[in-house]
Amino acid sequence: MRTKIVAGNWKMNCNLSETKLLLEGLAGKVEANENQKVIVAPPFTNLHYAFECLKDSPIEVAAQNINENESGAHTGEISAKMLKGVGATYVIIGHSERRAIYKETDATLAAKTNQAIKENFKVMFCVGEELESRKAETHFEVVKSQLEKGLFQLSELEMKNVVIAYEPVWAIGTGETASPEQAQEMHAYIRKLLANKYNAETAENTSILYGGSVKPNNAKEIFGKADVDGGLIGGASLKAEDFLAIVNSL
Ligand code: PGA
């Protein structure tokens, strides 16, 4: 059975005291469940603090990015080994903001993914088309290419440590969500790609999350679709009450 996951991507929000408040609102309110995972991704500076705060909670901690190199002269960057030491278990790779604003290419994302897997992280690999592509009906091709160039270099065994997040760019932070049917259609397509590239078992076991304006009032309907295994939540993850309501929609 696939693991259901709700992950909160805090992006560049929350200083230390805000982190403390938000985590106090979450810790103790999420119960351990072997079929379900709750993850938070605070900024780098608060990762270790979050890890310490969540020690007695089943909530896991993710980093929002990683550098593709092992170490060395990369001023301002953070390596996988450093992240290991602060208690993160997941790394988000390929978020559309990294692709669009920081110009991360498919090749860079493949290198980041390899680096993360090498250091025994679980990878949350994001894909998703922009509005123009949805309008031009090239969204399936775009997502296929992102997966083939950034993720499918992994072996079948390595894929056991991967979660895919489908996040249509036009739905991120816009208040506009993909319809549950649009999400289902793309998730089923991604699962078919996994089956073709790897096998039926990998396709069946890989969790595929939806991201893009998931809120307490629409989570249940989206998560109710057969191939949607949870969500990657931006804005609504910054309010404990909303995030918990989304977790409870699983
Ligand atoms: P949003 O962000 O929920 O604010 O749309 C989702 C994301 O970027 O992961």
PDB file of C-alpha atoms and ligand atoms in Angstrom:
ATOM      1  CA  MET A   1       0.000   0.000   0.000  1.00  0.00           C
ATOM      2  CA  ARG A   2       1.244   3.489  -0.865  1.00  0.00           C
ATOM      3  CA  THR A   3       2.085   5.890   1.929  1.00  0.00           C
ATOM      4  CA  LYS A   4      -0.231   8.893   2.129  1.00  0.00           C
ATOM      5  CA  ILE A   5       1.725  12.101   2.691  1.00  0.00           C
ATOM      6  CA  VAL A   6       0.988  15.694   3.540  1.00  0.00           C
ATOM      7  CA  ALA A   7       4.055  17.918   3.377  1.00  0.00           C
ATOM      8  CA  GLY A   8       4.261  21.606   4.248  1.00  0.00           C
ATOM      9  CA  ASN A   9       6.625  23.693   2.144  1.00  0.00           C
ATOM     10  CA  TRP A  10       7.198  26.812   4.183  1.00  0.00           C
ATOM     11  CA  LYS A  11       9.310  28.446   1.451  1.00  0.00           C
ATOM     12  CA  MET A  12      11.142  31.604   2.631  1.00  0.00           C
ATOM     13  CA  ASN A  13       8.812  32.188   5.582  1.00  0.00           C
ATOM     14  CA  CYS A  14       9.108  32.000   9.367  1.00  0.00           C
ATOM     15  CA  ASN A  15      11.950  33.229  11.512  1.00  0.00           C
ATOM     16  CA  LEU A  16      12.924  31.261  14.594  1.00  0.00           C
ATOM     17  CA  SER A  17      10.177  32.541  16.878  1.00  0.00           C
ATOM     18  CA  GLU A  18       7.524  32.066  14.183  1.00  0.00           C
ATOM     19  CA  THR A  19       8.850  28.567  13.613  1.00  0.00           C
ATOM     20  CA  LYS A  20       8.511  27.856  17.309  1.00  0.00           C
ATOM     21  CA  LEU A  21       4.886  29.014  17.336  1.00  0.00           C
ATOM     22  CA  LEU A  22       3.943  27.073  14.229  1.00  0.00           C
ATOM     23  CA  LEU A  23       5.563  23.865  15.470  1.00  0.00           C
ATOM     24  CA  GLU A  24       3.936  24.200  18.869  1.00  0.00           C
ATOM     25  CA  GLY A  25       0.651  24.226  17.005  1.00  0.00           C
ATOM     26  CA  LEU A  26       1.518  20.993  15.207  1.00  0.00           C
ATOM     27  CA  ALA A  27       3.535  18.841  17.602  1.00  0.00           C
ATOM     28  CA  GLY A  28       1.326  16.630  19.715  1.00  0.00           C
ATOM     29  CA  LYS A  29      -1.564  16.963  17.273  1.00  0.00           C
ATOM     30  CA  VAL A  30      -0.364  14.444  14.714  1.00  0.00           C
ATOM     31  CA  GLU A  31      -0.521  10.783  15.628  1.00  0.00           C
ATOM     32  CA  ALA A  32       1.809   8.108  14.346  1.00  0.00           C
ATOM     33  CA  ASN A  33       0.245   6.113  11.515  1.00  0.00           C
ATOM     34  CA  GLU A  34       2.236   3.594   9.503  1.00  0.00           C
ATOM     35  CA  ASN A  35       0.338   4.350   6.281  1.00  0.00           C
ATOM     36  CA  GLN A  36       0.597   8.080   6.589  1.00  0.00           C
ATOM     37  CA  LYS A  37       3.365  10.683   6.867  1.00  0.00           C
ATOM     38  CA  VAL A  38       3.366  14.326   7.793  1.00  0.00           C
ATOM     39  CA  ILE A  39       6.401  16.383   6.827  1.00  0.00           C
ATOM     40  CA  VAL A  40       7.384  20.021   7.305  1.00  0.00           C
ATOM     41  CA  ALA A  41      10.005  21.861   5.275  1.00  0.00           C
ATOM     42  CA  PRO A  42      11.146  24.994   7.119  1.00  0.00           C
ATOM     43  CA  PRO A  43      13.991  27.152   5.778  1.00  0.00           C
ATOM     44  CA  PHE A  44      17.539  25.819   6.287  1.00  0.00           C
ATOM     45  CA  THR A  45      18.206  28.043   9.293  1.00  0.00           C
ATOM     46  CA  ASN A  46      15.374  26.446  11.271  1.00  0.00           C
ATOM     47  CA  LEU A  47      15.770  22.815  10.268  1.00  0.00           C
ATOM     48  CA  HIS A  48      17.686  21.650  13.284  1.00  0.00           C
ATOM     49  CA  TYR A  49      15.453  23.565  15.622  1.00  0.00           C
ATOM     50  CA  ALA A  50      12.404  21.978  13.962  1.00  0.00           C
ATOM     51  CA  PHE A  51      13.972  18.552  14.255  1.00  0.00           C
ATOM     52  CA  GLU A  52      14.550  19.091  17.993  1.00  0.00           C
ATOM     53  CA  CYS A  53      11.005  20.411  18.537  1.00  0.00           C
ATOM     54  CA  LEU A  54       9.521  17.427  16.726  1.00  0.00           C
ATOM     55  CA  LYS A  55      11.580  14.734  18.463  1.00  0.00           C
ATOM     56  CA  ASP A  56       8.546  13.237  20.166  1.00  0.00           C
ATOM     57  CA  SER A  57       6.298  13.721  17.165  1.00  0.00           C
ATOM     58  CA  PRO A  58       5.941  11.510  14.061  1.00  0.00           C
ATOM     59  CA  ILE A  59       6.282  14.661  11.920  1.00  0.00           C
ATOM     60  CA  GLU A  60       9.422  14.491   9.774  1.00  0.00           C
ATOM     61  CA  VAL A  61      11.591  17.346   8.582  1.00  0.00           C
ATOM     62  CA  ALA A  62      12.501  18.136   4.976  1.00  0.00           C
ATOM     63  CA  ALA A  63      14.934  20.553   3.375  1.00  0.00           C
ATOM     64  CA  GLN A  64      13.645  22.712   0.528  1.00  0.00           C
ATOM     65  CA  ASN A  65      16.761  22.416  -1.600  1.00  0.00           C
ATOM     66  CA  ILE A  66      20.228  20.897  -1.737  1.00  0.00           C
ATOM     67  CA  ASN A  67      23.408  21.599  -3.650  1.00  0.00           C
ATOM     68  CA  GLU A  68      24.394  19.067  -6.300  1.00  0.00           C
ATOM     69  CA  ASN A  69      28.039  18.959  -5.175  1.00  0.00           C
ATOM     70  CA  GLU A  70      29.459  17.062  -2.247  1.00  0.00           C
ATOM     71  CA  SER A  71      31.423  19.944  -0.707  1.00  0.00           C
ATOM     72  CA  GLY A  72      33.838  22.700  -1.606  1.00  0.00           C
ATOM     73  CA  ALA A  73      33.891  26.230  -2.956  1.00  0.00           C
ATOM     74  CA  HIS A  74      30.161  26.905  -3.347  1.00  0.00           C
ATOM     75  CA  THR A  75      29.568  30.015  -1.276  1.00  0.00           C
ATOM     76  CA  GLY A  76      26.096  30.183   0.177  1.00  0.00           C
ATOM     77  CA  GLU A  77      25.178  26.597  -0.662  1.00  0.00           C
ATOM     78  CA  ILE A  78      24.205  23.650   1.550  1.00  0.00           C
ATOM     79  CA  SER A  79      25.306  20.056   0.966  1.00  0.00           C
ATOM     80  CA  ALA A  80      23.479  16.794   1.573  1.00  0.00           C
ATOM     81  CA  LYS A  81      25.936  15.819   4.306  1.00  0.00           C
ATOM     82  CA  MET A  82      25.213  19.049   6.199  1.00  0.00           C
ATOM     83  CA  LEU A  83      21.499  18.390   5.996  1.00  0.00           C
ATOM     84  CA  LYS A  84      21.944  14.874   7.338  1.00  0.00           C
ATOM     85  CA  GLY A  85      23.520  16.313  10.433  1.00  0.00           C
ATOM     86  CA  VAL A  86      20.552  18.548  11.256  1.00  0.00           C
ATOM     87  CA  GLY A  87      17.952  15.802  11.152  1.00  0.00           C
ATOM     88  CA  ALA A  88      16.273  16.261   7.774  1.00  0.00           C
ATOM     89  CA  THR A  89      15.052  13.027   6.176  1.00  0.00           C
ATOM     90  CA  TYR A  90      13.543  14.411   2.960  1.00  0.00           C
ATOM     91  CA  VAL A  91      14.738  16.899   0.368  1.00  0.00           C
ATOM     92  CA  ILE A  92      12.437  18.758  -2.013  1.00  0.00           C
ATOM     93  CA  ILE A  93      14.013  18.893  -5.472  1.00  0.00           C
ATOM     94  CA  GLY A  94      12.802  20.632  -8.612  1.00  0.00           C
ATOM     95  CA  HIS A  95      10.215  22.950  -7.105  1.00  0.00           C
ATOM     96  CA  SER A  96       8.933  25.258  -9.846  1.00  0.00           C
ATOM     97  CA  GLU A  97      10.297  28.297  -8.005  1.00  0.00           C
ATOM     98  CA  ARG A  98      13.782  26.749  -8.131  1.00  0.00           C
ATOM     99  CA  ARG A  99      13.313  25.958 -11.811  1.00  0.00           C
ATOM    100  CA  ALA A 100      11.871  29.353 -12.793  1.00  0.00           C
ATOM    101  CA  ILE A 101      13.553  31.891 -10.488  1.00  0.00           C
ATOM    102  CA  TYR A 102      16.898  30.183  -9.905  1.00  0.00           C
ATOM    103  CA  LYS A 103      17.124  28.661 -13.371  1.00  0.00           C
ATOM    104  CA  GLU A 104      17.764  25.125 -12.196  1.00  0.00           C
ATOM    105  CA  THR A 105      17.950  22.940 -15.270  1.00  0.00           C
ATOM    106  CA  ASP A 106      16.907  19.342 -15.673  1.00  0.00           C
ATOM    107  CA  ALA A 107      20.593  18.358 -15.617  1.00  0.00           C
ATOM    108  CA  THR A 108      21.171  20.214 -12.329  1.00  0.00           C
ATOM    109  CA  LEU A 109      18.086  18.607 -10.846  1.00  0.00           C
ATOM    110  CA  ALA A 110      19.269  15.161 -11.896  1.00  0.00           C
ATOM    111  CA  ALA A 111      22.604  15.861 -10.176  1.00  0.00           C
ATOM    112  CA  LYS A 112      20.833  17.088  -7.032  1.00  0.00           C
ATOM    113  CA  THR A 113      18.633  14.007  -7.001  1.00  0.00           C
ATOM    114  CA  ASN A 114      21.648  11.716  -7.344  1.00  0.00           C
ATOM    115  CA  GLN A 115      23.444  13.532  -4.562  1.00  0.00           C
ATOM    116  CA  ALA A 116      20.452  13.303  -2.233  1.00  0.00           C
ATOM    117  CA  ILE A 117      19.934   9.594  -2.898  1.00  0.00           C
ATOM    118  CA  LYS A 118      23.647   8.924  -2.403  1.00  0.00           C
ATOM    119  CA  GLU A 119      23.382  10.454   1.068  1.00  0.00           C
ATOM    120  CA  ASN A 120      20.310   8.315   1.849  1.00  0.00           C
ATOM    121  CA  PHE A 121      17.721  11.055   1.694  1.00  0.00           C
ATOM    122  CA  LYS A 122      14.210  10.560   0.540  1.00  0.00           C
ATOM    123  CA  VAL A 123      13.518  12.827  -2.423  1.00  0.00           C
ATOM    124  CA  MET A 124      10.338  14.740  -3.095  1.00  0.00           C
ATOM    125  CA  PHE A 125      10.702  15.450  -6.802  1.00  0.00           C
ATOM    126  CA  CYS A 126       8.450  18.199  -8.181  1.00  0.00           C
ATOM    127  CA  VAL A 127       7.145  18.439 -11.712  1.00  0.00           C
ATOM    128  CA  GLY A 128       4.482  20.593 -13.328  1.00  0.00           C
ATOM    129  CA  GLU A 129       3.645  22.615 -16.389  1.00  0.00           C
ATOM    130  CA  GLU A 130       3.214  26.368 -16.804  1.00  0.00           C
ATOM    131  CA  LEU A 131      -0.063  27.927 -17.886  1.00  0.00           C
ATOM    132  CA  GLU A 132       0.994  28.343 -21.531  1.00  0.00           C
ATOM    133  CA  SER A 133       1.739  24.680 -21.744  1.00  0.00           C
ATOM    134  CA  ARG A 134      -1.620  23.717 -20.209  1.00  0.00           C
ATOM    135  CA  LYS A 135      -3.344  25.980 -22.727  1.00  0.00           C
ATOM    136  CA  ALA A 136      -1.332  24.525 -25.597  1.00  0.00           C
ATOM    137  CA  GLU A 137      -2.109  21.042 -24.274  1.00  0.00           C
ATOM    138  CA  THR A 138       1.551  20.112 -24.020  1.00  0.00           C
ATOM    139  CA  HIS A 139       1.348  19.492 -20.264  1.00  0.00           C
ATOM    140  CA  PHE A 140       1.802  15.718 -20.524  1.00  0.00           C
ATOM    141  CA  GLU A 141       4.934  16.131 -22.647  1.00  0.00           C
ATOM    142  CA  VAL A 142       6.376  18.721 -20.253  1.00  0.00           C
ATOM    143  CA  VAL A 143       5.910  16.506 -17.205  1.00  0.00           C
ATOM    144  CA  LYS A 144       7.246  13.460 -19.060  1.00  0.00           C
ATOM    145  CA  SER A 145      10.365  15.350 -20.065  1.00  0.00           C
ATOM    146  CA  GLN A 146      10.935  16.665 -16.522  1.00  0.00           C
ATOM    147  CA  LEU A 147      10.725  13.137 -15.147  1.00  0.00           C
ATOM    148  CA  GLU A 148      12.895  11.591 -17.840  1.00  0.00           C
ATOM    149  CA  LYS A 149      15.633  14.211 -17.553  1.00  0.00           C
ATOM    150  CA  GLY A 150      15.686  14.785 -13.800  1.00  0.00           C
ATOM    151  CA  LEU A 151      14.536  11.598 -12.108  1.00  0.00           C
ATOM    152  CA  PHE A 152      14.458   8.518 -14.299  1.00  0.00           C
ATOM    153  CA  GLN A 153      18.230   8.074 -14.144  1.00  0.00           C
ATOM    154  CA  LEU A 154      17.592   6.420 -10.771  1.00  0.00           C
ATOM    155  CA  SER A 155      17.465   2.656 -10.487  1.00  0.00           C
ATOM    156  CA  GLU A 156      14.366   0.737  -9.498  1.00  0.00           C
ATOM    157  CA  LEU A 157      15.835   0.270  -6.027  1.00  0.00           C
ATOM    158  CA  GLU A 158      16.604   3.983  -5.639  1.00  0.00           C
ATOM    159  CA  MET A 159      13.071   4.861  -6.713  1.00  0.00           C
ATOM    160  CA  LYS A 160      11.825   3.354  -3.465  1.00  0.00           C
ATOM    161  CA  ASN A 161      13.087   6.549  -1.824  1.00  0.00           C
ATOM    162  CA  VAL A 162      11.252   8.909  -4.142  1.00  0.00           C
ATOM    163  CA  VAL A 163       7.951  10.718  -3.824  1.00  0.00           C
ATOM    164  CA  ILE A 164       6.717  12.696  -6.827  1.00  0.00           C
ATOM    165  CA  ALA A 165       4.805  15.955  -6.444  1.00  0.00           C
ATOM    166  CA  TYR A 166       2.726  17.173  -9.372  1.00  0.00           C
ATOM    167  CA  GLU A 167       2.404  20.929  -9.045  1.00  0.00           C
ATOM    168  CA  PRO A 168       0.947  22.777 -12.023  1.00  0.00           C
ATOM    169  CA  VAL A 169       2.737  26.131 -11.935  1.00  0.00           C
ATOM    170  CA  TRP A 170      -0.470  28.027 -12.685  1.00  0.00           C
ATOM    171  CA  ALA A 171      -1.982  26.694  -9.461  1.00  0.00           C
ATOM    172  CA  ILE A 172       0.899  27.537  -7.105  1.00  0.00           C
ATOM    173  CA  GLY A 173       0.109  30.412  -4.784  1.00  0.00           C
ATOM    174  CA  THR A 174      -2.627  31.622  -7.131  1.00  0.00           C
ATOM    175  CA  GLY A 175      -5.679  30.357  -5.309  1.00  0.00           C
ATOM    176  CA  GLU A 176      -6.538  28.439  -8.452  1.00  0.00           C
ATOM    177  CA  THR A 177      -6.340  24.660  -8.106  1.00  0.00           C
ATOM    178  CA  ALA A 178      -6.313  21.996 -10.729  1.00  0.00           C
ATOM    179  CA  SER A 179      -9.679  20.287 -10.635  1.00  0.00           C
ATOM    180  CA  PRO A 180      -9.625  16.905  -8.910  1.00  0.00           C
ATOM    181  CA  GLU A 181     -10.146  15.394 -12.381  1.00  0.00           C
ATOM    182  CA  GLN A 182      -7.170  17.259 -13.855  1.00  0.00           C
ATOM    183  CA  ALA A 183      -5.014  16.124 -10.923  1.00  0.00           C
ATOM    184  CA  GLN A 184      -6.181  12.537 -11.256  1.00  0.00           C
ATOM    185  CA  GLU A 185      -5.542  12.539 -14.985  1.00  0.00           C
ATOM    186  CA  MET A 186      -1.947  13.710 -14.592  1.00  0.00           C
ATOM    187  CA  HIS A 187      -1.247  11.438 -11.613  1.00  0.00           C
ATOM    188  CA  ALA A 188      -2.508   8.411 -13.542  1.00  0.00           C
ATOM    189  CA  TYR A 189      -0.294   9.459 -16.445  1.00  0.00           C
ATOM    190  CA  ILE A 190       2.767   9.750 -14.180  1.00  0.00           C
ATOM    191  CA  ARG A 191       2.003   6.307 -12.779  1.00  0.00           C
ATOM    192  CA  LYS A 192       1.854   4.936 -16.304  1.00  0.00           C
ATOM    193  CA  LEU A 193       5.267   6.476 -17.046  1.00  0.00           C
ATOM    194  CA  LEU A 194       6.642   4.797 -13.917  1.00  0.00           C
ATOM    195  CA  ALA A 195       5.228   1.465 -15.039  1.00  0.00           C
ATOM    196  CA  ASN A 196       6.766   1.846 -18.502  1.00  0.00           C
ATOM    197  CA  LYS A 197      10.164   2.964 -17.249  1.00  0.00           C
ATOM    198  CA  TYR A 198      10.397   0.626 -14.244  1.00  0.00           C
ATOM    199  CA  ASN A 199       7.586  -1.838 -13.582  1.00  0.00           C
ATOM    200  CA  ALA A 200       4.058  -2.188 -12.229  1.00  0.00           C
ATOM    201  CA  GLU A 201       5.284  -2.554  -8.666  1.00  0.00           C
ATOM    202  CA  THR A 202       7.233   0.728  -8.713  1.00  0.00           C
ATOM    203  CA  ALA A 203       4.249   2.483 -10.274  1.00  0.00           C
ATOM    204  CA  GLU A 204       1.918   1.078  -7.673  1.00  0.00           C
ATOM    205  CA  ASN A 205       4.171   1.889  -4.704  1.00  0.00           C
ATOM    206  CA  THR A 206       5.316   5.425  -5.545  1.00  0.00           C
ATOM    207  CA  SER A 207       3.376   8.128  -3.708  1.00  0.00           C
ATOM    208  CA  ILE A 208       2.326  10.983  -5.999  1.00  0.00           C
ATOM    209  CA  LEU A 209       1.303  14.204  -4.267  1.00  0.00           C
ATOM    210  CA  TYR A 210      -0.652  17.095  -5.684  1.00  0.00           C
ATOM    211  CA  GLY A 211       0.450  20.673  -4.972  1.00  0.00           C
ATOM    212  CA  GLY A 212      -1.045  24.019  -5.891  1.00  0.00           C
ATOM    213  CA  SER A 213      -3.430  26.002  -3.683  1.00  0.00           C
ATOM    214  CA  VAL A 214      -4.515  23.038  -1.574  1.00  0.00           C
ATOM    215  CA  LYS A 215      -6.634  24.401   1.277  1.00  0.00           C
ATOM    216  CA  PRO A 216      -8.763  22.875   4.028  1.00  0.00           C
ATOM    217  CA  ASN A 217     -11.868  23.346   1.877  1.00  0.00           C
ATOM    218  CA  ASN A 218     -10.620  21.512  -1.220  1.00  0.00           C
ATOM    219  CA  ALA A 219      -8.140  18.940   0.151  1.00  0.00           C
ATOM    220  CA  LYS A 220     -10.619  16.168   0.744  1.00  0.00           C
ATOM    221  CA  GLU A 221     -11.970  16.175  -2.785  1.00  0.00           C
ATOM    222  CA  ILE A 222      -8.493  16.229  -4.353  1.00  0.00           C
ATOM    223  CA  PHE A 223      -7.105  13.568  -1.998  1.00  0.00           C
ATOM    224  CA  GLY A 224     -10.160  11.438  -2.729  1.00  0.00           C
ATOM    225  CA  LYS A 225      -8.924  10.681  -6.233  1.00  0.00           C
ATOM    226  CA  ALA A 226      -7.467   7.205  -6.772  1.00  0.00           C
ATOM    227  CA  ASP A 227      -3.962   8.274  -7.817  1.00  0.00           C
ATOM    228  CA  VAL A 228      -3.582  11.275  -5.523  1.00  0.00           C
ATOM    229  CA  ASP A 229      -1.669  10.183  -2.445  1.00  0.00           C
ATOM    230  CA  GLY A 230      -1.661  13.468  -0.548  1.00  0.00           C
ATOM    231  CA  GLY A 231      -0.363  16.962  -1.047  1.00  0.00           C
ATOM    232  CA  LEU A 232       2.546  19.374  -1.002  1.00  0.00           C
ATOM    233  CA  ILE A 233       1.163  22.448   0.684  1.00  0.00           C
ATOM    234  CA  GLY A 234       2.564  25.968   0.472  1.00  0.00           C
ATOM    235  CA  GLY A 235       0.534  28.876   1.844  1.00  0.00           C
ATOM    236  CA  ALA A 236      -1.831  26.791   3.950  1.00  0.00           C
ATOM    237  CA  SER A 237       1.069  25.068   5.725  1.00  0.00           C
ATOM    238  CA  LEU A 238       1.934  28.323   7.497  1.00  0.00           C
ATOM    239  CA  LYS A 239      -1.152  28.146   9.709  1.00  0.00           C
ATOM    240  CA  ALA A 240      -1.172  25.187  12.073  1.00  0.00           C
ATOM    241  CA  GLU A 241      -4.945  24.975  12.061  1.00  0.00           C
ATOM    242  CA  ASP A 242      -5.201  24.885   8.263  1.00  0.00           C
ATOM    243  CA  PHE A 243      -2.320  22.455   7.878  1.00  0.00           C
ATOM    244  CA  LEU A 244      -3.835  20.089  10.448  1.00  0.00           C
ATOM    245  CA  ALA A 245      -7.213  20.302   8.720  1.00  0.00           C
ATOM    246  CA  ILE A 246      -5.498  19.283   5.466  1.00  0.00           C
ATOM    247  CA  VAL A 247      -3.685  16.414   7.241  1.00  0.00           C
ATOM    248  CA  ASN A 248      -7.031  15.267   8.597  1.00  0.00           C
ATOM    249  CA  SER A 249      -8.458  15.226   5.061  1.00  0.00           C
ATOM    250  CA  LEU A 250      -6.205  12.316   4.121  1.00  0.00           C
TER     251      LEU A 250
HETATM  252  P1  PGA B   1       0.643  26.763  -2.539  1.00  0.00           P
HETATM  253  O1  PGA B   1       2.114  26.251  -2.846  1.00  0.00           O
HETATM  254  O2  PGA B   1      -0.040  25.701  -1.719  1.00  0.00           O
HETATM  255  O3  PGA B   1       0.828  28.047  -1.788  1.00  0.00           O
HETATM  256  O4  PGA B   1      -0.037  26.957  -3.856  1.00  0.00           O
HETATM  257  C1  PGA B   1       2.374  24.911  -3.170  1.00  0.00           C
HETATM  258  C2  PGA B   1       3.846  24.711  -3.408  1.00  0.00           C
HETATM  259  O5  PGA B   1       4.514  25.594  -3.956  1.00  0.00           O
HETATM  260  O6  PGA B   1       4.396  23.649  -3.050  1.00  0.00           O
END
